[in-house]
Short mmCIF file of C-alpha atoms in Angstrom, two decimals:
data_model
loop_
_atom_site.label_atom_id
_atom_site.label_comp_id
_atom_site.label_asym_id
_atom_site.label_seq_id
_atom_site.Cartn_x
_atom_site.Cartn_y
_atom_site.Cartn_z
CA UNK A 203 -82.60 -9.14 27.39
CA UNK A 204 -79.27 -9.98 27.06
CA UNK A 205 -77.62 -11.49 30.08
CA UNK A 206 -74.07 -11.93 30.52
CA UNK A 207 -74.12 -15.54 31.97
CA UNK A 208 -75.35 -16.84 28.08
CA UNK A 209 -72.51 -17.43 26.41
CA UNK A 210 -73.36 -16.51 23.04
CA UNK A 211 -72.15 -14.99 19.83
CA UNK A 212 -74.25 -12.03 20.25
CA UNK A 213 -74.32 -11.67 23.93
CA UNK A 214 -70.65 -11.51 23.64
CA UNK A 215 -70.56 -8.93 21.19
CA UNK A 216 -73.20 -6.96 23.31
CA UNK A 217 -71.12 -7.01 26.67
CA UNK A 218 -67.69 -6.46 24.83
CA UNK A 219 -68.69 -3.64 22.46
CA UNK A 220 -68.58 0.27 23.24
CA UNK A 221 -72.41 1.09 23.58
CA UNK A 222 -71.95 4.88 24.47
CA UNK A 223 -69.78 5.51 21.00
CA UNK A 224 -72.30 2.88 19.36
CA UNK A 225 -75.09 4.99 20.34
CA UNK A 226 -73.62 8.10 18.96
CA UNK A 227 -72.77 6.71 15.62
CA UNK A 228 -76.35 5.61 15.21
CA UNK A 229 -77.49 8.70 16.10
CA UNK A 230 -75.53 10.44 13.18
CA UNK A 231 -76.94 8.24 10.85
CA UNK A 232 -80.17 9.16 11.97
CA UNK A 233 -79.34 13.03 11.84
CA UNK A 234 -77.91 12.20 8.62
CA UNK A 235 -81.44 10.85 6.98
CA UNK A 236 -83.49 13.57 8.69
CA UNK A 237 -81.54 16.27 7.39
CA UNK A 238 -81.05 15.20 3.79
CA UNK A 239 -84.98 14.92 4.01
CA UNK A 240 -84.28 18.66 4.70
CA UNK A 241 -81.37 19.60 2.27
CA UNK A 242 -82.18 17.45 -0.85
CA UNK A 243 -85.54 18.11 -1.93
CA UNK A 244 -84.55 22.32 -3.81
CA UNK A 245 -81.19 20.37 -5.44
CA UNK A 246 -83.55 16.75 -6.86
CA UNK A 247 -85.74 19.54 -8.47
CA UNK A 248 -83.35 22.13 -9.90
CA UNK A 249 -82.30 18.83 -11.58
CA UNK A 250 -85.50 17.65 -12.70
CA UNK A 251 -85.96 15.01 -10.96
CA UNK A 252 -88.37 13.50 -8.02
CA UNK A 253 -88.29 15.79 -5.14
CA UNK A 254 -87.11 13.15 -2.83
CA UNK A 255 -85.25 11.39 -5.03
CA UNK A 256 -81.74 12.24 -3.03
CA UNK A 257 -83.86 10.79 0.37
CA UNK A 258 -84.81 7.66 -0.70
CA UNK A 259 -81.14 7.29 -2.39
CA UNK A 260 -79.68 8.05 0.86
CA UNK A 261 -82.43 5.88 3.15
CA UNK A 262 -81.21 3.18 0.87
CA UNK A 263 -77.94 3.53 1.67
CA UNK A 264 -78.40 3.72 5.77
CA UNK A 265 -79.21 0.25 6.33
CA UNK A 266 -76.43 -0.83 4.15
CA UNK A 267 -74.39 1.36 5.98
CA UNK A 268 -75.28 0.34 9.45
CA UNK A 269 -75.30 -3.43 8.15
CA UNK A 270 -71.88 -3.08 7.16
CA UNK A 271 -70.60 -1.31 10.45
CA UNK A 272 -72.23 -3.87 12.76
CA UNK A 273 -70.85 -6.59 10.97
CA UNK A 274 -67.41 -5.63 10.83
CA UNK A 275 -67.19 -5.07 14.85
CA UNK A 276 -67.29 -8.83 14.40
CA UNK A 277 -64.38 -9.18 13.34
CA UNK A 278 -61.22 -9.91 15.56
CA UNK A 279 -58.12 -7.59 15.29
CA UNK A 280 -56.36 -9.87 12.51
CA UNK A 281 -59.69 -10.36 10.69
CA UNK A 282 -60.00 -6.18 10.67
CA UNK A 283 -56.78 -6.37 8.93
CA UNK A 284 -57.04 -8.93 6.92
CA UNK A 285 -60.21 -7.13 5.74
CA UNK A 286 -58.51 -3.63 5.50
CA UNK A 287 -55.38 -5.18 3.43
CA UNK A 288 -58.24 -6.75 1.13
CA UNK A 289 -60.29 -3.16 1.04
CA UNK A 290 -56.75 -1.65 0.39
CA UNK A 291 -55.67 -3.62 -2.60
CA UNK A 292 -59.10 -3.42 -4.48
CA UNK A 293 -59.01 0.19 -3.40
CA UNK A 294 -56.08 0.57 -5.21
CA UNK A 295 -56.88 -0.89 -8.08
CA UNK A 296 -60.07 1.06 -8.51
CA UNK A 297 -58.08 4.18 -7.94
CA UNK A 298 -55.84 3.26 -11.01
CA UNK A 299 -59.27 2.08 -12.74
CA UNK A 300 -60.70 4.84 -12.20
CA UNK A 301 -57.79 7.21 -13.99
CA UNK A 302 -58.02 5.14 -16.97
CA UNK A 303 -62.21 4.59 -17.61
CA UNK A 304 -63.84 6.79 -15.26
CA UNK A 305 -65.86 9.71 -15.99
CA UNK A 306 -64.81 13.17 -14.92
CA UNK A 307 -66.85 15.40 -12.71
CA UNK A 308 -65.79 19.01 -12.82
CA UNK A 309 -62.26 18.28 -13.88
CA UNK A 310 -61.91 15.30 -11.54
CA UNK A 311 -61.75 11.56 -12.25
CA UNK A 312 -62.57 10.11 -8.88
CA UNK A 313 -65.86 7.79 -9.68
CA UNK A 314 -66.48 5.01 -11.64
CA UNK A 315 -69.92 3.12 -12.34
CA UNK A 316 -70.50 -0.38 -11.05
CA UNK A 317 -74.43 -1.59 -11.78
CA UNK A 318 -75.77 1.68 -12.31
CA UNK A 319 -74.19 2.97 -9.18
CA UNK A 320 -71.37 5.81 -8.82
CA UNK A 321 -68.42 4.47 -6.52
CA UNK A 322 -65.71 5.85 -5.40
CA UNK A 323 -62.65 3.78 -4.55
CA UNK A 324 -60.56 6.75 -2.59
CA UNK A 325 -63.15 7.06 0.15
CA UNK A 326 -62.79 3.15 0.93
CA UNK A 327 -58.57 3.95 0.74
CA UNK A 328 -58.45 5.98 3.66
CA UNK A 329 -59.98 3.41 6.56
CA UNK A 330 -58.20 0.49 4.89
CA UNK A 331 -54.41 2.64 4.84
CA UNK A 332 -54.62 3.18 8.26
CA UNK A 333 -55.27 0.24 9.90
CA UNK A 334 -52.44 -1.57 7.21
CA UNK A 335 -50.27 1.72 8.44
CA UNK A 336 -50.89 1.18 11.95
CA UNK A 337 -50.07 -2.37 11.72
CA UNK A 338 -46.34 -1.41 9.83
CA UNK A 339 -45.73 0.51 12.56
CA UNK A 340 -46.58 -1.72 15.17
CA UNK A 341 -44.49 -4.18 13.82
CA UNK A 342 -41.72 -2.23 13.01
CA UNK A 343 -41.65 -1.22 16.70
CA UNK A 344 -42.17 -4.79 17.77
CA UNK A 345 -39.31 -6.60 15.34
CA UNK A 346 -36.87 -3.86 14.18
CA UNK A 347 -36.15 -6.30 11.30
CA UNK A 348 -38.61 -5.93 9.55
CA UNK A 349 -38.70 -1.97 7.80
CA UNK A 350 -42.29 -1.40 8.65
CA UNK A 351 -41.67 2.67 8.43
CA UNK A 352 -40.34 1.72 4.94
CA UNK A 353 -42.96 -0.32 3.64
CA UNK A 354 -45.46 2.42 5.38
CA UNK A 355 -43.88 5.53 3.22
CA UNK A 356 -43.91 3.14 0.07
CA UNK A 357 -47.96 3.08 0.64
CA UNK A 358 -48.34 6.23 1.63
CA UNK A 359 -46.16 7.93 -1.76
CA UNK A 360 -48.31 5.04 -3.51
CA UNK A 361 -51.41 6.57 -2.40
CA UNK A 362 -50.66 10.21 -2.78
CA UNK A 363 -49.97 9.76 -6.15
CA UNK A 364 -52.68 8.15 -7.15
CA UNK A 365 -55.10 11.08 -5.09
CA UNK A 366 -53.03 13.93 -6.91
CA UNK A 367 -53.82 12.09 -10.34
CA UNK A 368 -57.64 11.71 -9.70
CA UNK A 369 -56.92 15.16 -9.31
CA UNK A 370 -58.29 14.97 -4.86
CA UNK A 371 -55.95 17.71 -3.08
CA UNK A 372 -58.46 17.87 -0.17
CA UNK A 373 -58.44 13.89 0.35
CA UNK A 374 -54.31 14.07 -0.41
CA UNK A 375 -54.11 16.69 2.76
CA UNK A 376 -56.27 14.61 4.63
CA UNK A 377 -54.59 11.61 4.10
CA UNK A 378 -51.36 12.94 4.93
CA UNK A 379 -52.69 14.37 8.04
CA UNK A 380 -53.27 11.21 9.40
CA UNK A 381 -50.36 9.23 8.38
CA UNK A 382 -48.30 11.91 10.31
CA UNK A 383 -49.91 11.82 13.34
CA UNK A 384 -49.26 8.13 13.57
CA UNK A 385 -45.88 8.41 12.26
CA UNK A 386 -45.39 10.99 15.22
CA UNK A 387 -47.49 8.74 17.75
CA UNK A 388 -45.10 5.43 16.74
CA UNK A 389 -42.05 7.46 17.92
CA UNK A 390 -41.25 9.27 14.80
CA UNK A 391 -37.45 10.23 15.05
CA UNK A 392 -37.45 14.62 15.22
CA UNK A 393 -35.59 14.59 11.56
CA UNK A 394 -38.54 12.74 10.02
CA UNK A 395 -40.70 15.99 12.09
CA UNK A 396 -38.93 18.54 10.57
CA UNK A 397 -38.91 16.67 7.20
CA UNK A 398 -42.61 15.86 6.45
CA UNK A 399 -43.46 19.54 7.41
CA UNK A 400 -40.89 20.52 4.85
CA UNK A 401 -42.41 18.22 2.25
CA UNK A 402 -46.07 19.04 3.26
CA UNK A 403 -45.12 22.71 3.01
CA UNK A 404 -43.67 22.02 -0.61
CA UNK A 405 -46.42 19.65 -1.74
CA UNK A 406 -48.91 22.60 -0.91
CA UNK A 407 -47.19 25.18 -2.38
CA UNK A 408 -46.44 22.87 -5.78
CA UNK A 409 -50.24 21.95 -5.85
CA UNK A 410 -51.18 25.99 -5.55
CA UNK A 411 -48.87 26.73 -8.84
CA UNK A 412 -49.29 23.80 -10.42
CA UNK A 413 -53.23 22.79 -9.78
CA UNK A 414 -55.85 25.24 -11.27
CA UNK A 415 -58.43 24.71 -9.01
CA UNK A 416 -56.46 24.60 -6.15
CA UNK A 417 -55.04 27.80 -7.15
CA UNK A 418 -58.16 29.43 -7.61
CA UNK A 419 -59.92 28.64 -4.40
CA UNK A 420 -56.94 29.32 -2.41
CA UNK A 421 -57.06 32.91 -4.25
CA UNK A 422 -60.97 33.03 -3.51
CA UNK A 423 -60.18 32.69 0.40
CA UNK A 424 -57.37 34.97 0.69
CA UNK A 425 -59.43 37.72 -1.76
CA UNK A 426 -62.56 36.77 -1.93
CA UNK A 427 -62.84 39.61 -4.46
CA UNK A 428 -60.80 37.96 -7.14
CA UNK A 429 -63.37 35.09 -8.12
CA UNK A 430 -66.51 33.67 -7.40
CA UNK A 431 -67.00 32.94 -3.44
CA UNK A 432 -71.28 31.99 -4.37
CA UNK A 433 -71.11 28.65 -2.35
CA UNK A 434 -69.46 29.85 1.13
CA UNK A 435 -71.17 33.49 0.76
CA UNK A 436 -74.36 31.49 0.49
CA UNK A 437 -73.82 29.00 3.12
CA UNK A 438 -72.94 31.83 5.64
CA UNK A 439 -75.97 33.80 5.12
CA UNK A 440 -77.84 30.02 5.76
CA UNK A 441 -75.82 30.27 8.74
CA UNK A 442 -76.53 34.03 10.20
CA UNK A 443 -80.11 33.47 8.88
CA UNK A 444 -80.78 30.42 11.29
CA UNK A 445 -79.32 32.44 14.30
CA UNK A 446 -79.83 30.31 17.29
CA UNK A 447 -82.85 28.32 17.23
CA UNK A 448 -83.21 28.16 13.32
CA UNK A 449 -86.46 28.81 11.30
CA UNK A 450 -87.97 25.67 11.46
CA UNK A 451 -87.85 22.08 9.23
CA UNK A 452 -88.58 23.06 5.92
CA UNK A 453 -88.76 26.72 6.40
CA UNK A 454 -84.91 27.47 4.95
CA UNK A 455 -84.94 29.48 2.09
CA UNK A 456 -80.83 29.94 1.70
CA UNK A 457 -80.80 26.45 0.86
CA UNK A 458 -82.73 26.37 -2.18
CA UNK A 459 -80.00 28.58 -3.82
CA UNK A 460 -77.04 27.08 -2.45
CA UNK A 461 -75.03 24.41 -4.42
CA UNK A 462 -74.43 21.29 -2.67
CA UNK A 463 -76.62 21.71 0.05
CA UNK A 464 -77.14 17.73 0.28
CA UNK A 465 -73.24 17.54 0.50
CA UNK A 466 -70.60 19.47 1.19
CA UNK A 467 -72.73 22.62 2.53
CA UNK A 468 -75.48 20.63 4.48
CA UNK A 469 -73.89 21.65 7.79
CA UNK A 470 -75.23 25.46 6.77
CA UNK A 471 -78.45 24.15 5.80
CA UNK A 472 -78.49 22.41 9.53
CA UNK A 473 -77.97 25.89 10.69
CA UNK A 474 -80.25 27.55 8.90
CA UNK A 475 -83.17 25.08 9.90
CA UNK A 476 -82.67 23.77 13.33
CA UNK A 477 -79.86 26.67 14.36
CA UNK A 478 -76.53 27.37 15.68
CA UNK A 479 -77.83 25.18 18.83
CA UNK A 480 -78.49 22.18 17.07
CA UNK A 481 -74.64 22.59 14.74
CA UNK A 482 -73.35 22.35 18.70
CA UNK A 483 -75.05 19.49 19.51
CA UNK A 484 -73.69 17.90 16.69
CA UNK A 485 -69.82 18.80 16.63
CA UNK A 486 -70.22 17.69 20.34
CA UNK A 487 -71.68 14.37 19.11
CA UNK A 488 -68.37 14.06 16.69
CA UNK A 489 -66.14 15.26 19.89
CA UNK A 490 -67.41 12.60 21.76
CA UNK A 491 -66.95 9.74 19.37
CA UNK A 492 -63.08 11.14 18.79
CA UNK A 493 -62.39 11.63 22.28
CA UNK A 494 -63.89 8.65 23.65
CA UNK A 495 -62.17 6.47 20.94
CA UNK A 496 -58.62 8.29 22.22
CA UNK A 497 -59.14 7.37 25.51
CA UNK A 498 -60.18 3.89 24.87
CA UNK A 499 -56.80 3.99 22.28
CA UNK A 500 -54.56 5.25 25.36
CA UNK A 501 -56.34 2.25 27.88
CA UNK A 502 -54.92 -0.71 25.62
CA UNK A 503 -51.33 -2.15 25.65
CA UNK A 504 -51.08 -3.63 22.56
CA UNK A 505 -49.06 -0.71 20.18
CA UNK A 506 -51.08 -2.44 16.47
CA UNK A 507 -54.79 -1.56 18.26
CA UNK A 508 -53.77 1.65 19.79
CA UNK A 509 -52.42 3.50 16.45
CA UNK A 510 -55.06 1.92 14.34
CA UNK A 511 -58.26 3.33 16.90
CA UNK A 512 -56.15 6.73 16.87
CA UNK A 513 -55.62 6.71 13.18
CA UNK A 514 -59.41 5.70 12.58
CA UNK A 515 -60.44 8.43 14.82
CA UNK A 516 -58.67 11.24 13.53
CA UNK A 517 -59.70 10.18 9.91
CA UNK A 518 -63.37 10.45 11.06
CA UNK A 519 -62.55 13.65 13.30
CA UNK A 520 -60.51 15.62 10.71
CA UNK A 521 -62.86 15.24 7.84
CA UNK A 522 -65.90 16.47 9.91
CA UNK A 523 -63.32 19.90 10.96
CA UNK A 524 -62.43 20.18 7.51
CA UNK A 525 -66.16 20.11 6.27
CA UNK A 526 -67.62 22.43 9.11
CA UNK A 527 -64.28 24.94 8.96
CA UNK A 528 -65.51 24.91 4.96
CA UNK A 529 -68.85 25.71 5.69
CA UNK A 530 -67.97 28.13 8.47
CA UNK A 531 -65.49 30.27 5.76
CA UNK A 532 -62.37 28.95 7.81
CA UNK A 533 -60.93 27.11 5.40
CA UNK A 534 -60.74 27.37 1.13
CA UNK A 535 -63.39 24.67 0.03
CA UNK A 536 -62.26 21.14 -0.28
CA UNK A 537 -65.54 19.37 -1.20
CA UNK A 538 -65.40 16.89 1.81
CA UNK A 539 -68.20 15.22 3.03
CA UNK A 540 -70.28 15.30 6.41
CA UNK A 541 -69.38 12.04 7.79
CA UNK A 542 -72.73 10.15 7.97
CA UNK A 543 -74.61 13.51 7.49
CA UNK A 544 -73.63 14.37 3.67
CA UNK A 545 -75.69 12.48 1.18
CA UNK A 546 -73.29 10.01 -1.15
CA UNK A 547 -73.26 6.23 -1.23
CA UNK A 548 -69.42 6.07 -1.41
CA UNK A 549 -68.58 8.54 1.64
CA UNK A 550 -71.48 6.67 3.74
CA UNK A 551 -70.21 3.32 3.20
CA UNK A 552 -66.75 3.80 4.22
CA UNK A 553 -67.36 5.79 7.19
CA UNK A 554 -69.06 3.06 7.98
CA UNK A 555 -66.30 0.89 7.22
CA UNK A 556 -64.24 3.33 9.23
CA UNK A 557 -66.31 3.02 12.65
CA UNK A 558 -66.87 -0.39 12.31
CA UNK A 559 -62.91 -1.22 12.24
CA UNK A 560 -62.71 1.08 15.21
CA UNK A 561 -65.35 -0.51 17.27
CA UNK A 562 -64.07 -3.81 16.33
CA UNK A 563 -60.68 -2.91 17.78
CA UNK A 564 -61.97 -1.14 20.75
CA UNK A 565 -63.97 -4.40 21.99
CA UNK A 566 -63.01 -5.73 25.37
CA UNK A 567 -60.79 -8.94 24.58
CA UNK A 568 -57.42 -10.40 26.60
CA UNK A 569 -54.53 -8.81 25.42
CA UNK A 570 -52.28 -11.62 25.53
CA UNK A 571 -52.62 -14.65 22.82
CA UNK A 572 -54.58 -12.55 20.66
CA UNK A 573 -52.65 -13.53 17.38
CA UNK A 574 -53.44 -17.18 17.90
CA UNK A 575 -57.07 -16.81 17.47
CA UNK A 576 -59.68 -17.58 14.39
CA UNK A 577 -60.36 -14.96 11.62
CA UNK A 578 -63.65 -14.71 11.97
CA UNK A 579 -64.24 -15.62 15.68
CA UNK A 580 -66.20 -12.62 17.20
CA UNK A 581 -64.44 -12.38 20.41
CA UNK A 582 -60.49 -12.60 21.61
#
């Protein structure tokens, strides 16, 4: 039992961290393991390999995960961004690594090997910009010297370009998502408004003429007659086949023919298992986690912490929209994970890294003097 009156590095943590979103994050890990227990098995054997080879890959990965997330809420708000400018640069330089040695994967070069072990440096990007972003801002608002917005458009160009090389359109549109909405929450001027929906209306359209496979699966949402739609017409069969209470764990049969079932379609294979009941239960399991993070974003004064939860939260809240809308025939496919429910090393770990900056920054701590304090001390 932990009792406030023992002062404590870990009773600390306990009565200063969010529990409820805590809670919820654990829970989608554990909804994550369960279901690519479910998913995995028809795509380890249409490969050849051990049936639950992708499950114990991905059980693996979960306590690494969770290790990872726990010990960054640790971390004060400097420490999260000394961490995230560290993540950032490395990032970076695996990004521009990657372009020059790494292998290509269906006409992308987005991984590279490290011990045996795919990585991929983009996914552990995205936390790190925003939180450096959010900072820019901050200070750009706080000392009018210093050209924050500059430096934040320098990273952001910096980062696009090094997405649209890999070639990652969906990450790219992500990404700029994001960096908009804090631009806009920071008190973007209305000519930068109009301008970045100008530029994100021209970046689209020069990716559809210019990028083949953007081309084509824009083409394949608009007409689905004009190429091959296998992977969403499969996934929404999975889907109308679970109806509302699904067929049962282990009793989908849509999955074994739909590719990607572990990853970017596991939503459908949810569906078609467990049912249009439990795919509610989960998006409100993601609502929660955004919303509360929001609120808790709104309830503190200091500008740095409030754009970095809100940028952290839409990252997490707009990839698992973009994934569902995919699966759900909404949206042209983007190949974006399930955040904590997709099977992949890379996209677990830095979701983790995401929600562990964001319950590090939505700890209770004194406003005032917070600058002053240690790196690593766990509490403000």
């Amino acid at each position: 039992m932990m009792h406030r009156t023992r002062k404590n590095m870990l009773t600390e943590w306990w009565w200063t961290i969010d529990r409820p979103m805590l809670v919820a994050l654990i829970l989608l890990l554990f909804f994550g393991l369960v279901l690519s227990m479910a998913a995995s098995p028809a795509i380890a054997m249409k490969l050849n390999l051990d049936a639950f080879h992708f499950v114990k890959r991905h059980a693996m990965f979960v306590p690494v995960a969770l290790g990872i997330m726990i010990g960054v809420t640790f971390l004060s708000p400097r420490g999260a961004r000394r961490l995230a400018l560290f993540v950032l640069v490395c990032a970076f330089f695996g990004m521009v690594l990657t372009l020059l040695v790494g292998g290509s994967v269906k006409g992308a070069q987005r991984w590279i090997s490290i011990a045996g072990f795919s990585l991929q440096p983009s996914e552990f990007m995205k936390p790190a910009f925003v939180v450096i972003v959010a900072w820019l801002f901050a200070e750009n608002d706080r000392r009018p010297e210093i050209p924050g917005n500059l430096f934040s458009i320098v990273i952001f160009m910096i980062a696009v370009a090094l997405l649209v090389a890999q070639p990652d359109i969906g990450q790219t549109v992500l990404l700029a998502m994001v960096w908009s909405g804090l631009f806009f929450m920071a008190g973007m001027p209305i000519f930068w408004i109009f301008l970045l929906m100008g530029l994100g209306v021209g970046g689209l359209t020069m990716a559809y003429f210019f990028v083949p496979h953007v081309t084509g699966r824009i083409n394949r949402f608009l007409d689905p007659a004009s190429g091959d739609t296998f992977q969403v017409d499969t996934a929404m069969d999975a889907i109308i086949r679970g109806g509302w209470l699904g067929v049962g764990p282990g009793e989908g049969t849509v999955k074994r023919t739909l590719p990607d079932s572990h990853t970017d379609f596991i939503f459908a294979v949810l569906a078609e298992e467990f049912g249009i009941i439990a795919c509610m239960v989960l998006i409100s399991v993601y609502l929660f986690i955004v919303v509360r993070a929001l609120k808790l974003a709104l309830q503190t004064q200091d500008l740095f912490k409030r754009l970095a939860i809100s940028g952290l939260a839409l990252l997490f809240g707009l990839q698992a929209v973009i994934n569902i809308a995919v699966n759900l025939k909404l949206m042209p496919a983007k190949g974006m994970t399930l955040p904590f429910i997709s099977y992949g090393g890379s996209s677990l770990l830095s979701v983790a890294l995401t929600m562990g900056l964001l319950l590090a920054l939505t700890r209770k701590r004194p406003e005032i003097g917070m600058e002053k304090r240690q790196f690593f001390k766990p509490y403000d």
